[in-house]
Every structure is written in C-alpha cells, then in structure tokens.
C-alpha cells in the first residue's frame, strides 16, 4: 500500500489489479454483495454470520455451483484481500474485509 495525502491509504497497483480481477467475475461480485448482509442472503448457520461470516457450503448453495468452484471463488476473493476468514473447528467462514474494500474504493476513485 502507498499513501496519498489527498485520499489516505491507497492500494499498490498489483493489489488494485488483483481486486479488479476478483470482481470481474459475476459470481464473485455477487458473493461480495451478499456478504454485506449475510443474514438476509444466506441460510441460517450454527455461528453468527454477521460476526464470523458465511461458510463455503452456504455460498456454494447460493451460487448453485460445485464445492470446488465455490472454494476457488473464495480463494480468489481472499487472495485479493476483499474477504477475511475465520476458522472454527473444521469450518472456514468468510466475511467482507471492510478496510480493504474502503482502500479499494479510494484507490479507484483517485486513480481513475
């Protein structure tokens, strides 16, 4: 990340490109939008979705894709820094990384 006096913390070019690539897929973009309000968009689960996020099996069901495809979607979003993970037992839960999303927005606004 780099800092710009006018716009705060900015993403490096490689980070910005990774986020843009991650969001270029309609499923991944939808997942990130759905994670904004996980209780509304995903089935109930054993842990608090607002606090911990959503498990990949719920994401798979919502996207109507295979488990491996859903895992690939989430790996791409995670590698781009747009989601964060919480591991509880054997399950991994995904939630939006609001700080990274804010930096992405700031970078797009100032760089384009």
Tab-separated table of C-alpha atoms in Angstrom, residues 2-100:
chain	number	residue	atom	x	y	z
A	2	UNK	CA	1.032	3.549	-0.600
A	3	UNK	CA	-0.188	6.739	0.996
A	4	UNK	CA	-1.540	9.713	-0.889
A	5	UNK	CA	-2.076	12.907	1.143
A	6	UNK	CA	-5.397	13.668	-0.551
A	7	UNK	CA	-7.013	10.244	-0.323
A	8	UNK	CA	-5.418	8.321	2.549
A	9	UNK	CA	-4.145	4.766	2.170
A	10	UNK	CA	-4.062	3.523	-1.406
A	11	UNK	CA	-3.583	0.066	-2.819
A	12	UNK	CA	-0.427	-0.750	-4.733
A	13	UNK	CA	-1.007	-1.346	-8.417
A	14	UNK	CA	-0.717	-5.134	-8.032
A	15	UNK	CA	-3.258	-5.091	-5.191
A	16	UNK	CA	-5.643	-2.956	-7.228
A	17	UNK	CA	-5.329	-5.274	-10.226
A	18	UNK	CA	-5.954	-8.357	-8.051
A	19	UNK	CA	-9.116	-6.777	-6.647
A	20	UNK	CA	-10.332	-5.779	-10.114
A	21	UNK	CA	-9.703	-9.313	-11.413
A	22	UNK	CA	-11.545	-10.807	-8.447
A	23	UNK	CA	-14.544	-8.566	-9.060
A	24	UNK	CA	-14.591	-9.221	-12.816
A	25	UNK	CA	-16.468	-12.497	-12.262
A	26	UNK	CA	-20.233	-12.029	-11.754
A	27	UNK	CA	-20.407	-14.776	-9.092
A	28	UNK	CA	-17.563	-13.304	-7.045
A	29	UNK	CA	-19.073	-9.817	-7.311
A	30	UNK	CA	-22.438	-11.176	-6.161
A	31	UNK	CA	-20.832	-13.023	-3.246
A	32	UNK	CA	-19.192	-9.824	-2.039
A	33	UNK	CA	-22.523	-8.000	-2.340
A	34	UNK	CA	-24.394	-10.779	-0.497
A	35	UNK	CA	-21.813	-10.785	2.301
A	36	UNK	CA	-22.754	-7.175	3.041
A	37	UNK	CA	-25.891	-8.605	4.706
A	38	UNK	CA	-25.227	-12.322	5.266
A	39	UNK	CA	-28.311	-12.934	7.414
A	40	UNK	CA	-30.563	-11.752	4.603
A	41	UNK	CA	-28.795	-13.576	1.776
A	42	UNK	CA	-27.693	-16.909	3.260
A	43	UNK	CA	-29.344	-19.723	5.163
A	44	UNK	CA	-29.079	-19.830	8.939
A	45	UNK	CA	-25.930	-21.452	10.281
A	46	UNK	CA	-24.595	-22.517	13.668
A	47	UNK	CA	-22.417	-19.421	14.138
A	48	UNK	CA	-23.322	-15.737	13.919
A	49	UNK	CA	-22.895	-14.857	10.220
A	50	UNK	CA	-22.673	-11.149	10.999
A	51	UNK	CA	-19.738	-11.730	13.336
A	52	UNK	CA	-17.883	-14.663	11.718
A	53	UNK	CA	-19.065	-14.739	8.121
A	54	UNK	CA	-20.562	-17.459	5.982
A	55	UNK	CA	-19.305	-20.986	5.369
A	56	UNK	CA	-18.395	-22.012	1.843
A	57	UNK	CA	-21.172	-24.606	1.703
A	58	UNK	CA	-23.773	-21.839	2.115
A	59	UNK	CA	-22.004	-19.791	-0.547
A	60	UNK	CA	-21.976	-22.841	-2.837
A	61	UNK	CA	-25.708	-23.327	-2.409
A	62	UNK	CA	-26.495	-19.672	-3.048
A	63	UNK	CA	-24.334	-19.596	-6.213
A	64	UNK	CA	-25.550	-23.023	-7.346
A	65	UNK	CA	-22.007	-24.179	-8.139
A	66	UNK	CA	-19.838	-27.093	-7.029
A	67	UNK	CA	-17.944	-27.030	-3.746
A	68	UNK	CA	-14.611	-26.752	-5.572
A	69	UNK	CA	-15.841	-23.823	-7.687
A	70	UNK	CA	-17.148	-22.013	-4.608
A	71	UNK	CA	-13.809	-22.639	-2.876
A	72	UNK	CA	-11.976	-21.194	-5.886
A	73	UNK	CA	-14.224	-18.120	-5.835
A	74	UNK	CA	-13.474	-17.559	-2.167
A	75	UNK	CA	-9.739	-18.160	-2.602
A	76	UNK	CA	-9.662	-15.505	-5.319
A	77	UNK	CA	-11.546	-13.005	-3.148
A	78	UNK	CA	-9.301	-13.853	-0.197
A	79	UNK	CA	-6.091	-13.539	-2.228
A	80	UNK	CA	-7.285	-10.106	-3.359
A	81	UNK	CA	-7.829	-9.182	0.298
A	82	UNK	CA	-11.540	-8.493	-0.174
A	83	UNK	CA	-12.672	-11.140	2.315
A	84	UNK	CA	-11.227	-12.405	5.567
A	85	UNK	CA	-11.543	-15.865	7.023
A	86	UNK	CA	-12.329	-17.229	10.449
A	87	UNK	CA	-11.709	-20.883	11.200
A	88	UNK	CA	-13.999	-22.569	13.741
A	89	UNK	CA	-13.433	-26.291	14.095
A	90	UNK	CA	-13.401	-27.843	10.646
A	91	UNK	CA	-15.310	-24.939	9.055
A	92	UNK	CA	-13.965	-21.795	7.437
A	93	UNK	CA	-16.201	-18.731	7.418
A	94	UNK	CA	-15.849	-15.801	5.041
A	95	UNK	CA	-16.702	-12.165	5.751
A	96	UNK	CA	-16.096	-8.932	3.896
A	97	UNK	CA	-12.843	-7.144	4.678
A	98	UNK	CA	-14.328	-3.662	5.002
A	99	UNK	CA	-10.936	-1.959	5.444
A	100	UNK	CA	-9.630	-3.463	2.203
